[in-house]
């Protein structure tokens, strides 16, 4: 069995995803094709980086991940395939993998050079599927590309630390399905820089000095009615370990989520000041 | 082969669903994972109850259904696993299964007690997947929880019958993809209470005295142009057997559906008066 | 292995798709069920025709495609099953397959006559699944219907050519996930009618005289910063071969796509005048 995952900004209305899946099954009838998401904001690299980082590890070793976001080939946007952490990635070299490679060094990276149809406006179908199927069949990366030593990085996804180590300036990199806003600051960084110090978090006009580990931690009386907390704001380390500003049991259809209620938008700063 | 279905309010943009599927395939490489929906309105229990009731039966006996809606563990929101009607369900004990258990008694219910990571803010990934894979491998419920005799019920999804048996007061529990509004009153109940009597249906400002069995029944001249009926309102027993108020071939992008056109909203009353 | 694809206007929130998949797995435990899309605009035939035409070919020969758009049975909307180009299609006879049959003659078309539950308001579940599973098991079309010689066509999807062969009048048949607008004029038609002549394209208030083969062709300096072109309008032959008016790297969440920015809507004319 070979698992191939798909992460794209194609949406689910167009024929693109159907065409890609058909092409995979045509080459590998026994493949298991799994959608991670097709709802990436078009061309948004940090969003892609966050989603792929937090989903790939759940899959078995040997899984191949096709990532099709801003993937049209150009002189400045090459196609690459990587072996990293016992997983394979086929994607454009536009920084979307750099949130992972910052922490885990790839074992091998190749620049894909099998582009026989140069004019393709649909490289995920015409190139990535072929590369992914090659890998899934146990093929070597060297066959489909030439090894490269560096890949593009995005700086946007890294928080900044003040020289005196008293302040972390992060940013909102993702707004999730519940309207919760997620920063690029994770628990590990706070522990490394904070070394046990207390801190204040500033997000827009709001301040927090406690970070919960699960949403229900906001509920003081564990046997009481939790609904009185509906709509309360809180800071939490989410399941990915990132600092998140959330509204307890937010309802986007009625009152809204943290993003709309607190006026926090993609790329806004989240600041931690240690005491 | 083991089928595991997923019904959540996670949406399809975030990494959650990808992570859950990866975790299932890591444990059960030959599993067939099927999305029922991830578009439940966040934390909406009646919606979940309606959707799971009307989809689970189509699956083969032995299917395990993971339901992740308002599933964070707390003193007042335990996790349960059920065997019922030859299907298995892994879900929070918040009433979402009670639309089924009202009609079919579960063979066995256990309160899950394998929570080794108590602080999890992602119990579907950390707990439900493990339980579902255990069940899919043929494992016993007794291994992952202790038997309980009662589960939470939601009253919201039950229509009320007047003492003189002349009136059923139901409510809108679901608005579907076409904008049609679906009540908690089903054909069987109308037959039981009505005993063949005629009736009037009141939905907001509108009255109906006929309930169709399919949408095209509104078309009088079967060989004529059905398009003249586009936009007409009608009452129908939908494929789930529920009384539904619909707009014939509604187009949400242009004229709208029953919900917007007739001003009928979630939780509004639908009343049947027998003659 | 048998692949069955699904293309519907059911959306992904309701229980419909889950119920259909469950029914397929109940009949064919080893089936591979693939979603093409469930986001067709309700009852929109040209959209369906465009999507199915551009995805079916990627799948292996022998794949069965269930298409559930405006599929309720009536005197004027029969159910059919077709063998065509080594693929099978199960769908209503409402023109949605005619964009393919215009180019490739079906080998066999039958009008389905297994409707034992005549009153079904959910024929995709009650009828199409049964037919598709029959075909996937290698069953003959003759068993589930009687052969017919003609099927309904939609004229809407065909561009008009002026008598003097100097002008093609097409229309927008699809707006994709990026807001790009796609016409019913393809590259082949322009070559046949144009015979190498230059041309001007008019789309609303905008004119184009170049059609690119990929989006990046708009970038003049291949090694420079492509981002200066973000938001530029262009005409392109898309991966389906259709003439498309696009915005280079459009962002629907901020500036918008070709549809909103250029005021081009579904059914608007796209005109090509040859010199």
PDB file of C-alpha atoms in Angstrom, chain C residues 23-238:
ATOM      1  CA  UNK C  23     -24.578   2.155   0.070  1.00  0.00           C
ATOM      2  CA  UNK C  24     -21.764   1.578  -2.420  1.00  0.00           C
ATOM      3  CA  UNK C  25     -19.486  -0.046   0.183  1.00  0.00           C
ATOM      4  CA  UNK C  26     -22.407  -2.198   1.349  1.00  0.00           C
ATOM      5  CA  UNK C  27     -22.698  -3.608  -2.165  1.00  0.00           C
ATOM      6  CA  UNK C  28     -19.031  -3.494  -3.187  1.00  0.00           C
ATOM      7  CA  UNK C  29     -16.731  -3.663  -0.142  1.00  0.00           C
ATOM      8  CA  UNK C  30     -13.627  -3.288  -2.305  1.00  0.00           C
ATOM      9  CA  UNK C  31     -14.832  -0.315  -4.363  1.00  0.00           C
ATOM     10  CA  UNK C  32     -12.708   2.812  -4.578  1.00  0.00           C
ATOM     11  CA  UNK C  33     -15.117   5.748  -4.323  1.00  0.00           C
ATOM     12  CA  UNK C  34     -13.717   9.088  -5.501  1.00  0.00           C
ATOM     13  CA  UNK C  35     -15.366  12.478  -5.142  1.00  0.00           C
ATOM     14  CA  UNK C  36     -14.991  14.649  -8.220  1.00  0.00           C
ATOM     15  CA  UNK C  37     -17.068  17.433  -6.718  1.00  0.00           C
ATOM     16  CA  UNK C  38     -20.248  17.985  -4.738  1.00  0.00           C
ATOM     17  CA  UNK C  39     -20.133  21.766  -5.157  1.00  0.00           C
ATOM     18  CA  UNK C  40     -21.924  22.055  -8.491  1.00  0.00           C
ATOM     19  CA  UNK C  41     -24.229  25.070  -8.395  1.00  0.00           C
ATOM     20  CA  UNK C  42     -27.629  23.443  -7.685  1.00  0.00           C
ATOM     21  CA  UNK C  43     -29.289  22.250 -10.930  1.00  0.00           C
ATOM     22  CA  UNK C  44     -26.556  23.801 -13.132  1.00  0.00           C
ATOM     23  CA  UNK C  45     -26.134  21.576 -16.201  1.00  0.00           C
ATOM     24  CA  UNK C  46     -23.393  23.442 -18.154  1.00  0.00           C
ATOM     25  CA  UNK C  47     -21.176  23.566 -15.055  1.00  0.00           C
ATOM     26  CA  UNK C  48     -21.613  19.830 -14.566  1.00  0.00           C
ATOM     27  CA  UNK C  49     -20.869  19.195 -18.235  1.00  0.00           C
ATOM     28  CA  UNK C  50     -17.627  21.198 -18.032  1.00  0.00           C
ATOM     29  CA  UNK C  51     -16.416  19.467 -14.875  1.00  0.00           C
ATOM     30  CA  UNK C  52     -17.195  15.919 -15.935  1.00  0.00           C
ATOM     31  CA  UNK C  53     -15.669  16.456 -19.380  1.00  0.00           C
ATOM     32  CA  UNK C  54     -12.400  17.635 -17.840  1.00  0.00           C
ATOM     33  CA  UNK C  55     -12.004  14.980 -15.189  1.00  0.00           C
ATOM     34  CA  UNK C  56     -13.322  11.634 -16.438  1.00  0.00           C
ATOM     35  CA  UNK C  57     -10.438  10.961 -18.844  1.00  0.00           C
ATOM     36  CA  UNK C  58      -7.851  10.944 -16.045  1.00  0.00           C
ATOM     37  CA  UNK C  59      -9.440   7.857 -14.547  1.00  0.00           C
ATOM     38  CA  UNK C  60      -8.608   4.326 -15.661  1.00  0.00           C
ATOM     39  CA  UNK C  61     -10.695   2.679 -18.343  1.00  0.00           C
ATOM     40  CA  UNK C  62     -13.695   0.930 -16.845  1.00  0.00           C
ATOM     41  CA  UNK C  63     -14.403   3.604 -14.256  1.00  0.00           C
ATOM     42  CA  UNK C  64     -18.084   4.271 -13.527  1.00  0.00           C
ATOM     43  CA  UNK C  65     -19.124   7.887 -13.027  1.00  0.00           C
ATOM     44  CA  UNK C  66     -22.287   8.694 -11.051  1.00  0.00           C
ATOM     45  CA  UNK C  67     -23.556  12.192 -11.829  1.00  0.00           C
ATOM     46  CA  UNK C  68     -26.330  13.466  -9.590  1.00  0.00           C
ATOM     47  CA  UNK C  69     -27.411  16.919 -10.720  1.00  0.00           C
ATOM     48  CA  UNK C  70     -31.109  17.620 -11.267  1.00  0.00           C
ATOM     49  CA  UNK C  71     -31.651  13.881 -11.178  1.00  0.00           C
ATOM     50  CA  UNK C  72     -35.195  13.426  -9.926  1.00  0.00           C
ATOM     51  CA  UNK C  73     -37.056  11.135 -12.297  1.00  0.00           C
ATOM     52  CA  UNK C  74     -39.927  12.556 -14.331  1.00  0.00           C
ATOM     53  CA  UNK C  75     -41.576  12.083 -17.692  1.00  0.00           C
ATOM     54  CA  UNK C  76     -39.209  14.663 -19.119  1.00  0.00           C
ATOM     55  CA  UNK C  77     -36.098  13.714 -17.120  1.00  0.00           C
ATOM     56  CA  UNK C  78     -35.284  10.036 -17.604  1.00  0.00           C
ATOM     57  CA  UNK C  79     -32.318   8.221 -16.086  1.00  0.00           C
ATOM     58  CA  UNK C  80     -29.690   6.838 -18.426  1.00  0.00           C
ATOM     59  CA  UNK C  81     -26.500   4.791 -18.338  1.00  0.00           C
ATOM     60  CA  UNK C  82     -23.854   5.110 -21.061  1.00  0.00           C
ATOM     61  CA  UNK C  83     -20.732   3.356 -22.203  1.00  0.00           C
ATOM     62  CA  UNK C  84     -18.457   5.932 -23.847  1.00  0.00           C
ATOM     63  CA  UNK C  85     -14.708   6.148 -24.427  1.00  0.00           C
ATOM     64  CA  UNK C  86     -14.239   3.033 -22.221  1.00  0.00           C
ATOM     65  CA  UNK C  87     -15.935   4.765 -19.302  1.00  0.00           C
ATOM     66  CA  UNK C  88     -19.425   4.345 -17.859  1.00  0.00           C
ATOM     67  CA  UNK C  89     -21.767   7.147 -16.839  1.00  0.00           C
ATOM     68  CA  UNK C  90     -24.947   6.916 -14.768  1.00  0.00           C
ATOM     69  CA  UNK C  91     -26.897  10.175 -14.879  1.00  0.00           C
ATOM     70  CA  UNK C  92     -30.149  11.912 -15.745  1.00  0.00           C
ATOM     71  CA  UNK C  93     -30.832  12.591 -19.418  1.00  0.00           C
ATOM     72  CA  UNK C  94     -30.746  16.364 -19.076  1.00  0.00           C
ATOM     73  CA  UNK C  95     -27.847  17.290 -21.326  1.00  0.00           C
ATOM     74  CA  UNK C  96     -25.028  17.134 -18.797  1.00  0.00           C
ATOM     75  CA  UNK C  97     -23.216  14.478 -20.793  1.00  0.00           C
ATOM     76  CA  UNK C  98     -23.693  16.209 -24.159  1.00  0.00           C
ATOM     77  CA  UNK C  99     -20.460  18.205 -23.943  1.00  0.00           C
ATOM     78  CA  UNK C 100     -18.680  14.855 -24.209  1.00  0.00           C
ATOM     79  CA  UNK C 101     -21.052  13.080 -26.620  1.00  0.00           C
ATOM     80  CA  UNK C 102     -20.702  15.978 -29.064  1.00  0.00           C
ATOM     81  CA  UNK C 103     -17.098  14.851 -29.551  1.00  0.00           C
ATOM     82  CA  UNK C 104     -17.182  11.136 -28.764  1.00  0.00           C
ATOM     83  CA  UNK C 105     -20.067   8.903 -29.793  1.00  0.00           C
ATOM     84  CA  UNK C 106     -21.306   6.640 -26.989  1.00  0.00           C
ATOM     85  CA  UNK C 107     -20.966   2.935 -27.688  1.00  0.00           C
ATOM     86  CA  UNK C 108     -24.271   2.240 -25.949  1.00  0.00           C
ATOM     87  CA  UNK C 109     -26.961   4.225 -24.114  1.00  0.00           C
ATOM     88  CA  UNK C 110     -29.776   2.689 -22.084  1.00  0.00           C
ATOM     89  CA  UNK C 111     -32.740   4.263 -20.351  1.00  0.00           C
ATOM     90  CA  UNK C 112     -32.694   2.819 -16.841  1.00  0.00           C
ATOM     91  CA  UNK C 113     -35.839   0.851 -16.003  1.00  0.00           C
ATOM     92  CA  UNK C 114     -35.153  -0.686 -12.604  1.00  0.00           C
ATOM     93  CA  UNK C 115     -37.156   1.918 -10.695  1.00  0.00           C
ATOM     94  CA  UNK C 116     -38.981  -0.304  -8.276  1.00  0.00           C
ATOM     95  CA  UNK C 117     -39.320   2.544  -5.770  1.00  0.00           C
ATOM     96  CA  UNK C 118     -41.055   5.009  -8.070  1.00  0.00           C
ATOM     97  CA  UNK C 119     -41.663   7.624  -5.412  1.00  0.00           C
ATOM     98  CA  UNK C 120     -37.991   8.040  -4.521  1.00  0.00           C
ATOM     99  CA  UNK C 121     -36.926  11.608  -3.853  1.00  0.00           C
ATOM    100  CA  UNK C 122     -33.316  10.422  -3.664  1.00  0.00           C
ATOM    101  CA  UNK C 123     -32.672   8.545  -6.932  1.00  0.00           C
ATOM    102  CA  UNK C 124     -28.874   8.783  -6.680  1.00  0.00           C
ATOM    103  CA  UNK C 125     -29.043   6.609  -3.567  1.00  0.00           C
ATOM    104  CA  UNK C 126     -31.956   4.413  -4.597  1.00  0.00           C
ATOM    105  CA  UNK C 127     -31.223   3.910  -8.300  1.00  0.00           C
ATOM    106  CA  UNK C 128     -27.817   5.219  -9.470  1.00  0.00           C
ATOM    107  CA  UNK C 129     -25.822   3.362  -6.800  1.00  0.00           C
ATOM    108  CA  UNK C 130     -27.471   0.082  -7.776  1.00  0.00           C
ATOM    109  CA  UNK C 131     -26.781   0.658 -11.475  1.00  0.00           C
ATOM    110  CA  UNK C 132     -23.170   1.731 -10.850  1.00  0.00           C
ATOM    111  CA  UNK C 133     -22.486  -1.308  -8.678  1.00  0.00           C
ATOM    112  CA  UNK C 134     -24.037  -3.554 -11.315  1.00  0.00           C
ATOM    113  CA  UNK C 135     -21.710  -2.076 -13.945  1.00  0.00           C
ATOM    114  CA  UNK C 136     -18.687  -2.256 -11.622  1.00  0.00           C
ATOM    115  CA  UNK C 137     -19.334  -5.952 -11.103  1.00  0.00           C
ATOM    116  CA  UNK C 138     -19.128  -6.361 -14.880  1.00  0.00           C
ATOM    117  CA  UNK C 139     -22.888  -6.408 -15.440  1.00  0.00           C
ATOM    118  CA  UNK C 140     -24.354  -5.546 -18.833  1.00  0.00           C
ATOM    119  CA  UNK C 141     -26.214  -2.302 -19.522  1.00  0.00           C
ATOM    120  CA  UNK C 142     -28.984  -4.284 -21.245  1.00  0.00           C
ATOM    121  CA  UNK C 143     -29.942  -5.786 -17.866  1.00  0.00           C
ATOM    122  CA  UNK C 144     -30.763  -2.454 -16.250  1.00  0.00           C
ATOM    123  CA  UNK C 145     -32.320  -0.549 -19.138  1.00  0.00           C
ATOM    124  CA  UNK C 146     -33.554  -0.525 -22.701  1.00  0.00           C
ATOM    125  CA  UNK C 147     -31.312   0.829 -25.410  1.00  0.00           C
ATOM    126  CA  UNK C 148     -32.065   4.326 -26.736  1.00  0.00           C
ATOM    127  CA  UNK C 149     -30.570   6.082 -29.711  1.00  0.00           C
ATOM    128  CA  UNK C 150     -30.717   9.759 -28.774  1.00  0.00           C
ATOM    129  CA  UNK C 151     -30.049  11.747 -25.645  1.00  0.00           C
ATOM    130  CA  UNK C 152     -30.823  15.338 -24.742  1.00  0.00           C
ATOM    131  CA  UNK C 153     -28.369  18.033 -25.792  1.00  0.00           C
ATOM    132  CA  UNK C 154     -27.761  21.467 -24.373  1.00  0.00           C
ATOM    133  CA  UNK C 155     -27.026  24.165 -26.928  1.00  0.00           C
ATOM    134  CA  UNK C 156     -25.904  26.642 -24.318  1.00  0.00           C
ATOM    135  CA  UNK C 157     -22.422  25.191 -24.205  1.00  0.00           C
ATOM    136  CA  UNK C 158     -21.665  25.644 -27.911  1.00  0.00           C
ATOM    137  CA  UNK C 159     -20.118  28.858 -29.284  1.00  0.00           C
ATOM    138  CA  UNK C 160     -21.568  30.416 -32.437  1.00  0.00           C
ATOM    139  CA  UNK C 161     -19.522  31.084 -35.574  1.00  0.00           C
ATOM    140  CA  UNK C 162     -20.434  33.919 -37.946  1.00  0.00           C
ATOM    141  CA  UNK C 163     -21.283  33.007 -41.541  1.00  0.00           C
ATOM    142  CA  UNK C 164     -18.184  34.792 -42.869  1.00  0.00           C
ATOM    143  CA  UNK C 165     -16.023  32.801 -40.420  1.00  0.00           C
ATOM    144  CA  UNK C 166     -14.600  36.055 -39.017  1.00  0.00           C
ATOM    145  CA  UNK C 167     -16.132  35.924 -35.559  1.00  0.00           C
ATOM    146  CA  UNK C 168     -16.699  33.443 -32.760  1.00  0.00           C
ATOM    147  CA  UNK C 169     -19.270  34.362 -30.125  1.00  0.00           C
ATOM    148  CA  UNK C 170     -18.811  32.269 -27.029  1.00  0.00           C
ATOM    149  CA  UNK C 171     -19.985  32.560 -23.449  1.00  0.00           C
ATOM    150  CA  UNK C 172     -18.679  32.143 -19.940  1.00  0.00           C
ATOM    151  CA  UNK C 173     -19.666  28.671 -18.785  1.00  0.00           C
ATOM    152  CA  UNK C 174     -17.691  28.396 -15.579  1.00  0.00           C
ATOM    153  CA  UNK C 175     -16.053  30.515 -12.875  1.00  0.00           C
ATOM    154  CA  UNK C 176     -13.320  28.605 -11.076  1.00  0.00           C
ATOM    155  CA  UNK C 177     -11.951  28.571  -7.532  1.00  0.00           C
ATOM    156  CA  UNK C 178      -9.593  31.468  -8.282  1.00  0.00           C
ATOM    157  CA  UNK C 179     -12.350  33.613  -9.789  1.00  0.00           C
ATOM    158  CA  UNK C 180     -11.035  33.020 -13.319  1.00  0.00           C
ATOM    159  CA  UNK C 181     -13.754  32.967 -15.969  1.00  0.00           C
ATOM    160  CA  UNK C 182     -13.773  30.117 -18.475  1.00  0.00           C
ATOM    161  CA  UNK C 183     -15.426  30.285 -21.885  1.00  0.00           C
ATOM    162  CA  UNK C 184     -16.863  27.584 -24.111  1.00  0.00           C
ATOM    163  CA  UNK C 185     -14.299  28.523 -26.812  1.00  0.00           C
ATOM    164  CA  UNK C 186     -11.368  26.156 -27.030  1.00  0.00           C
ATOM    165  CA  UNK C 187      -7.976  26.334 -28.694  1.00  0.00           C
ATOM    166  CA  UNK C 188      -8.918  23.813 -31.365  1.00  0.00           C
ATOM    167  CA  UNK C 189     -11.909  25.883 -32.520  1.00  0.00           C
ATOM    168  CA  UNK C 190      -9.811  29.048 -32.744  1.00  0.00           C
ATOM    169  CA  UNK C 191      -7.249  27.200 -34.867  1.00  0.00           C
ATOM    170  CA  UNK C 192      -9.932  25.704 -37.126  1.00  0.00           C
ATOM    171  CA  UNK C 193     -11.766  28.967 -37.724  1.00  0.00           C
ATOM    172  CA  UNK C 194      -8.774  31.329 -37.487  1.00  0.00           C
ATOM    173  CA  UNK C 195      -6.459  29.345 -39.770  1.00  0.00           C
ATOM    174  CA  UNK C 196      -3.494  31.237 -38.360  1.00  0.00           C
ATOM    175  CA  UNK C 197      -5.035  34.732 -38.536  1.00  0.00           C
ATOM    176  CA  UNK C 198      -4.471  37.213 -35.704  1.00  0.00           C
ATOM    177  CA  UNK C 199      -7.457  38.110 -33.537  1.00  0.00           C
ATOM    178  CA  UNK C 200      -8.890  40.377 -30.884  1.00  0.00           C
ATOM    179  CA  UNK C 201     -10.750  39.030 -27.898  1.00  0.00           C
ATOM    180  CA  UNK C 202     -13.453  41.098 -26.238  1.00  0.00           C
ATOM    181  CA  UNK C 203     -14.623  40.211 -22.735  1.00  0.00           C
ATOM    182  CA  UNK C 204     -16.888  42.866 -21.257  1.00  0.00           C
ATOM    183  CA  UNK C 205     -15.013  46.158 -21.383  1.00  0.00           C
ATOM    184  CA  UNK C 206     -11.656  44.466 -21.902  1.00  0.00           C
ATOM    185  CA  UNK C 207      -9.653  43.481 -24.983  1.00  0.00           C
ATOM    186  CA  UNK C 208      -6.900  40.903 -25.381  1.00  0.00           C
ATOM    187  CA  UNK C 209      -4.826  40.006 -28.431  1.00  0.00           C
ATOM    188  CA  UNK C 210      -2.506  37.444 -26.912  1.00  0.00           C
ATOM    189  CA  UNK C 211      -3.478  34.111 -25.374  1.00  0.00           C
ATOM    190  CA  UNK C 212      -0.864  32.560 -23.119  1.00  0.00           C
ATOM    191  CA  UNK C 213      -0.316  28.847 -22.544  1.00  0.00           C
ATOM    192  CA  UNK C 214       0.552  29.190 -18.896  1.00  0.00           C
ATOM    193  CA  UNK C 215       0.040  31.918 -16.347  1.00  0.00           C
ATOM    194  CA  UNK C 216       3.731  32.689 -15.905  1.00  0.00           C
ATOM    195  CA  UNK C 217       4.048  33.587 -19.593  1.00  0.00           C
ATOM    196  CA  UNK C 218       2.891  37.061 -18.603  1.00  0.00           C
ATOM    197  CA  UNK C 219       6.196  37.572 -16.762  1.00  0.00           C
ATOM    198  CA  UNK C 220       8.602  39.268 -19.189  1.00  0.00           C
ATOM    199  CA  UNK C 221      11.800  39.105 -17.128  1.00  0.00           C
ATOM    200  CA  UNK C 222      11.977  35.420 -16.227  1.00  0.00           C
ATOM    201  CA  UNK C 223      14.590  35.961 -13.529  1.00  0.00           C
ATOM    202  CA  UNK C 224      12.977  39.079 -12.013  1.00  0.00           C
ATOM    203  CA  UNK C 225      10.346  39.404  -9.323  1.00  0.00           C
ATOM    204  CA  UNK C 226       7.117  37.988 -10.694  1.00  0.00           C
ATOM    205  CA  UNK C 227       5.096  39.660  -7.971  1.00  0.00           C
ATOM    206  CA  UNK C 228       4.969  42.940  -9.887  1.00  0.00           C
ATOM    207  CA  UNK C 229       2.496  41.172 -12.184  1.00  0.00           C
ATOM    208  CA  UNK C 230       0.146  40.182  -9.374  1.00  0.00           C
ATOM    209  CA  UNK C 231      -3.290  41.415 -10.255  1.00  0.00           C
ATOM    210  CA  UNK C 232      -2.622  41.770 -14.010  1.00  0.00           C
ATOM    211  CA  UNK C 233      -5.322  40.489 -16.339  1.00  0.00           C
ATOM    212  CA  UNK C 234      -4.536  37.954 -19.028  1.00  0.00           C
ATOM    213  CA  UNK C 235      -6.091  35.538 -21.503  1.00  0.00           C
ATOM    214  CA  UNK C 236      -4.897  31.940 -21.366  1.00  0.00           C
ATOM    215  CA  UNK C 237      -5.710  28.532 -22.775  1.00  0.00           C
ATOM    216  CA  UNK C 238      -6.273  26.698 -19.516  1.00  0.00           C
TER     217      UNK C 238
END
